[in-house]
CSV table of C-alpha atoms in Angstrom, one decimal:
chain,number,residue,atom,x,y,z
R,1,MET,CA,-21.7,-13.7,0.5
R,2,GLN,CA,-20.7,-10.2,1.2
R,3,ILE,CA,-17.3,-8.7,2.0
R,4,ASP,CA,-17.7,-8.5,5.8
R,5,GLN,CA,-19.0,-12.1,6.0
R,6,LEU,CA,-16.2,-13.3,3.8
R,7,GLN,CA,-13.7,-11.5,5.8
R,8,THR,CA,-14.9,-12.8,9.0
R,9,LYS,CA,-14.7,-16.4,7.8
R,10,ILE,CA,-11.1,-15.7,6.6
R,11,ARG,CA,-10.1,-14.3,10.0
R,12,LYS,CA,-11.0,-17.6,11.7
R,13,THR,CA,-8.5,-19.4,9.5
R,14,THR,CA,-5.5,-16.9,10.0
R,15,THR,CA,-3.1,-17.0,12.9
R,16,MET,CA,-3.0,-13.2,13.5
R,17,SER,CA,-4.5,-12.3,16.9
R,18,GLN,CA,-6.6,-9.1,16.9
R,19,THR,CA,-5.1,-8.4,20.2
R,20,GLU,CA,-1.7,-8.2,18.8
R,21,GLN,CA,-2.4,-5.1,16.5
R,22,ARG,CA,-3.2,-1.6,17.9
R,23,LYS,CA,-6.3,-0.2,16.9
R,24,ARG,CA,-6.1,3.0,14.7
R,25,THR,CA,-8.2,4.7,12.5
R,26,VAL,CA,-7.5,7.0,9.6
R,27,THR,CA,-9.3,9.6,7.6
R,28,PHE,CA,-8.4,11.1,4.2
R,29,GLU,CA,-8.8,14.6,3.0
R,30,ASP,CA,-8.2,15.5,-0.7
R,31,ILE,CA,-5.8,18.2,-1.2
R,32,GLY,CA,-5.8,18.5,-4.8
R,33,PRO,CA,-4.4,17.1,-7.9
R,34,ALA,CA,-0.9,15.3,-7.3
R,35,GLU,CA,1.9,17.2,-9.1
R,36,LYS,CA,5.5,16.0,-9.6
R,37,GLY,CA,7.5,16.4,-6.5
R,38,THR,CA,10.7,18.6,-6.4
R,39,THR,CA,12.1,17.3,-3.1
R,40,PRO,CA,15.0,15.0,-4.0
R,41,ASP,CA,14.7,12.7,-1.2
R,42,GLU,CA,10.9,12.2,-1.3
R,43,VAL,CA,9.0,9.1,-1.3
R,44,VAL,CA,5.4,8.8,-2.5
R,45,ILE,CA,3.0,6.3,-1.0
R,46,ALA,CA,0.2,5.4,-3.4
R,47,LEU,CA,-3.0,4.1,-2.5
R,48,SER,CA,-5.5,2.2,-4.6
R,49,PRO,CA,-9.0,3.6,-5.2
R,50,GLY,CA,-10.5,1.4,-2.4
R,51,PHE,CA,-8.0,1.7,0.2
R,52,GLY,CA,-9.9,2.6,3.5
R,53,GLU,CA,-12.9,3.0,1.3
R,54,ILE,CA,-14.4,-0.5,0.5
R,55,SER,CA,-12.9,-1.8,3.6
R,56,THR,CA,-10.7,-0.5,6.5
R,57,GLU,CA,-8.6,-3.6,6.7
R,58,THR,CA,-6.5,-5.8,4.5
R,59,LEU,CA,-7.6,-9.4,3.6
R,60,SER,CA,-5.9,-10.7,6.8
R,61,GLY,CA,-7.5,-8.2,9.0
R,62,ILE,CA,-4.9,-5.6,9.6
R,63,SER,CA,-6.2,-2.1,9.7
R,64,HIS,CA,-5.3,0.2,6.9
R,65,ALA,CA,-4.6,2.7,9.3
R,66,GLU,CA,-2.0,0.5,11.1
R,67,ILE,CA,-0.3,-0.5,7.8
R,68,LEU,CA,-0.2,3.1,6.4
R,69,ARG,CA,1.0,4.6,9.8
R,70,GLU,CA,3.9,1.8,10.1
R,71,THR,CA,4.9,2.5,6.4
R,72,MET,CA,5.1,6.2,7.2
R,73,ALA,CA,7.0,5.6,10.5
R,74,GLY,CA,9.5,3.7,8.4
R,75,ILE,CA,10.1,6.5,6.0
R,76,GLU,CA,10.2,9.1,8.9
R,77,GLU,CA,12.9,6.9,10.7
R,78,GLU,CA,15.2,7.4,7.6
R,79,GLY,CA,14.6,11.3,7.8
R,80,VAL,CA,13.4,11.6,4.3
R,81,SER,CA,10.1,13.4,3.2
R,82,MET,CA,7.0,11.8,1.9
R,83,ARG,CA,3.5,12.4,0.2
R,84,ILE,CA,0.3,10.3,0.3
R,85,VAL,CA,-1.6,10.1,-3.1
R,86,ARG,CA,-4.6,8.1,-4.3
R,87,VAL,CA,-4.4,6.7,-7.7
R,88,TYR,CA,-8.0,6.8,-9.2
R,89,ASP,CA,-7.1,5.7,-12.8
R,90,THR,CA,-5.8,2.1,-12.2
R,91,VAL,CA,-6.3,-0.7,-9.8
R,92,ASP,CA,-3.3,-2.5,-11.1
R,93,LEU,CA,-0.4,-2.7,-8.6
R,94,GLY,CA,2.5,-2.2,-11.2
R,95,ARG,CA,0.5,0.5,-12.9
R,96,MET,CA,0.2,2.3,-9.7
R,97,GLY,CA,3.8,1.9,-8.8
R,98,LEU,CA,4.9,3.3,-12.2
R,99,ILE,CA,2.6,6.3,-12.1
R,100,SER,CA,3.5,7.2,-8.5
R,101,SER,CA,7.2,6.8,-8.9
R,102,ASN,CA,7.0,9.4,-11.7
R,103,LEU,CA,5.4,11.8,-9.1
R,104,SER,CA,7.9,11.2,-6.6
R,105,GLY,CA,10.9,13.8,-6.3
R,106,SER,CA,13.3,10.9,-5.8
R,107,GLY,CA,11.7,8.5,-8.3
R,108,ILE,CA,10.8,6.2,-5.5
R,109,SER,CA,7.4,5.2,-4.6
R,110,ILE,CA,5.4,2.5,-2.5
R,111,ALA,CA,2.2,1.4,-4.1
R,112,VAL,CA,-0.4,-0.3,-1.7
R,113,GLN,CA,-3.9,-2.1,-2.7
R,114,ALA,CA,-6.7,-2.3,-0.3
R,115,ARG,CA,-6.1,-6.0,0.1
R,116,GLY,CA,-2.4,-5.4,1.3
R,117,THR,CA,-0.5,-6.3,-1.9
R,118,THR,CA,2.6,-3.9,-2.1
R,119,LEU,CA,5.5,-3.0,-4.1
R,120,ILE,CA,8.6,-0.5,-4.0
R,121,HIS,CA,8.9,1.1,-7.6
R,122,GLN,CA,11.5,3.3,-9.2
R,123,GLU,CA,10.8,5.8,-12.1
R,124,ASP,CA,13.1,4.6,-14.6
R,125,LEU,CA,11.9,0.8,-14.3
R,126,LEU,CA,9.3,-0.7,-16.6
R,127,GLN,CA,5.6,-1.3,-15.3
R,128,LEU,CA,6.1,-4.9,-14.7
R,129,ASP,CA,9.6,-4.3,-13.1
R,130,ASN,CA,10.1,-3.1,-9.6
R,131,LEU,CA,12.6,-2.7,-6.8
R,132,GLU,CA,10.7,-4.9,-4.3
R,133,LEU,CA,7.4,-7.0,-4.7
R,134,PHE,CA,5.2,-8.2,-2.0
R,135,PRO,CA,2.5,-10.2,-3.6
R,136,GLN,CA,1.1,-12.2,-0.8
R,137,GLY,CA,-0.6,-9.4,1.0
R,138,PRO,CA,-2.2,-11.6,3.8
R,139,LEU,CA,1.3,-12.5,5.1
R,140,LEU,CA,2.3,-9.0,5.4
R,141,VAL,CA,2.2,-7.7,9.2
R,142,PRO,CA,2.7,-4.2,10.5
R,143,GLU,CA,6.5,-4.7,11.1
R,144,THR,CA,6.9,-5.6,7.3
R,145,PHE,CA,5.2,-2.4,6.3
R,146,ARG,CA,7.6,-0.5,8.5
R,147,ALA,CA,10.6,-2.0,6.9
R,148,ILE,CA,9.0,-1.4,3.5
R,149,GLY,CA,8.9,2.3,4.4
R,150,GLN,CA,12.7,2.2,5.6
R,151,ASN,CA,13.7,0.5,2.4
R,152,ALA,CA,11.9,2.8,0.1
R,153,ALA,CA,13.6,6.0,2.0
R,154,ARG,CA,17.1,4.3,1.6
R,155,TYR,CA,16.3,3.8,-2.1
R,156,ALA,CA,15.5,7.5,-2.2
R,157,LYS,CA,18.7,8.3,-0.6
R,158,GLY,CA,20.8,6.6,-3.2
R,159,GLU,CA,21.5,3.4,-1.1
R,160,SER,CA,21.0,-0.3,-1.8
R,161,PRO,CA,19.4,-1.9,1.1
R,162,ALA,CA,18.8,-5.7,1.4
R,163,PRO,CA,15.3,-6.5,0.3
R,164,VAL,CA,12.6,-7.0,3.0
R,165,THR,CA,12.1,-10.6,3.8
R,166,VAL,CA,8.6,-12.1,4.0
R,167,GLU,CA,7.7,-15.7,4.6
R,168,ASN,CA,6.0,-17.5,1.7
R,169,ASP,CA,3.1,-19.7,2.2
R,170,PRO,CA,1.7,-21.6,-0.9
R,171,MET,CA,-1.8,-21.9,0.7
R,172,THR,CA,-2.3,-18.1,0.9
R,173,ARG,CA,-3.5,-17.9,-2.6
R,174,PRO,CA,-6.3,-20.4,-2.4
R,175,LYS,CA,-7.2,-19.3,1.0
R,176,PHE,CA,-7.8,-15.8,0.0
R,177,GLN,CA,-8.7,-16.1,-3.6
R,178,ALA,CA,-12.3,-15.5,-3.5
R,179,MET,CA,-12.0,-12.4,-1.2
R,180,ALA,CA,-9.4,-11.0,-3.3
R,181,ALA,CA,-11.7,-11.5,-6.5
R,182,ILE,CA,-14.6,-9.6,-4.7
R,183,TRP,CA,-12.2,-6.9,-3.6
R,184,HIS,CA,-10.9,-6.4,-7.3
R,185,ILE,CA,-14.4,-6.0,-8.4
R,186,LYS,CA,-15.2,-3.4,-5.7
R,187,GLU,CA,-12.0,-1.4,-6.2
R,188,THR,CA,-12.7,-1.3,-10.0
R,189,GLU,CA,-16.1,0.2,-9.3
R,190,ARG,CA,-14.2,3.1,-7.6
R,191,LEU,CA,-12.0,4.0,-10.6
R,192,GLY,CA,-12.2,7.5,-11.8
R,193,GLU,CA,-10.0,8.1,-14.7
R,194,ASP,CA,-11.0,11.8,-14.9
R,195,ARG,CA,-9.6,12.1,-11.3
R,196,GLY,CA,-6.2,10.8,-12.1
R,197,GLN,CA,-4.0,11.1,-8.9
R,198,VAL,CA,-5.0,13.2,-5.8
R,199,GLU,CA,-2.7,14.2,-3.1
R,200,LEU,CA,-4.2,13.3,0.3
R,201,ASP,CA,-3.9,14.7,3.8
R,202,VAL,CA,-4.2,11.8,6.4
R,203,ASN,CA,-5.1,12.0,10.1
R,204,PHE,CA,-4.8,9.1,12.5
R,205,SER,CA,-6.7,8.5,15.8
């Protein structure tokens, strides 16, 4: 079964209405190799190799454009700067967080996989540690990503915000497990260790 067929099947079992989300599209343009930032309040948003490439939506059908724009909006609302990078040398979320936090001027980053799984990382933490982890990607809605952006920005400003709350559904893993496995394979195929991390320019429509 192909990704689009599985995704259609999964959508029928989710409670999210397609009419509830605004339809946006996003395009990416490589700027060049991502360097260590110098802006002290900067937040880096790190995208996985397949984000916007193997699919334009998360496992639950929310567009990548929507979740990225909401994350950026949350950061903007807190008045801090940001950069978007794509991490080509790993699909591991913890590793993405560690790499991108070391690129961030503030040491704070958000890592997002194509399926929607997300975390907030800080540069002085170990790879398997993080400030906030959102492992059940299908349960995250656009408002969640906006709150994630806001919290990351607050960490960058030296604040200690209350963690973003997300509902927990024990049935999420079995419901999306097959699709997640396929996406992991597809993302792995897009690895490019020689490319490392690339800074991106994003355009929404």
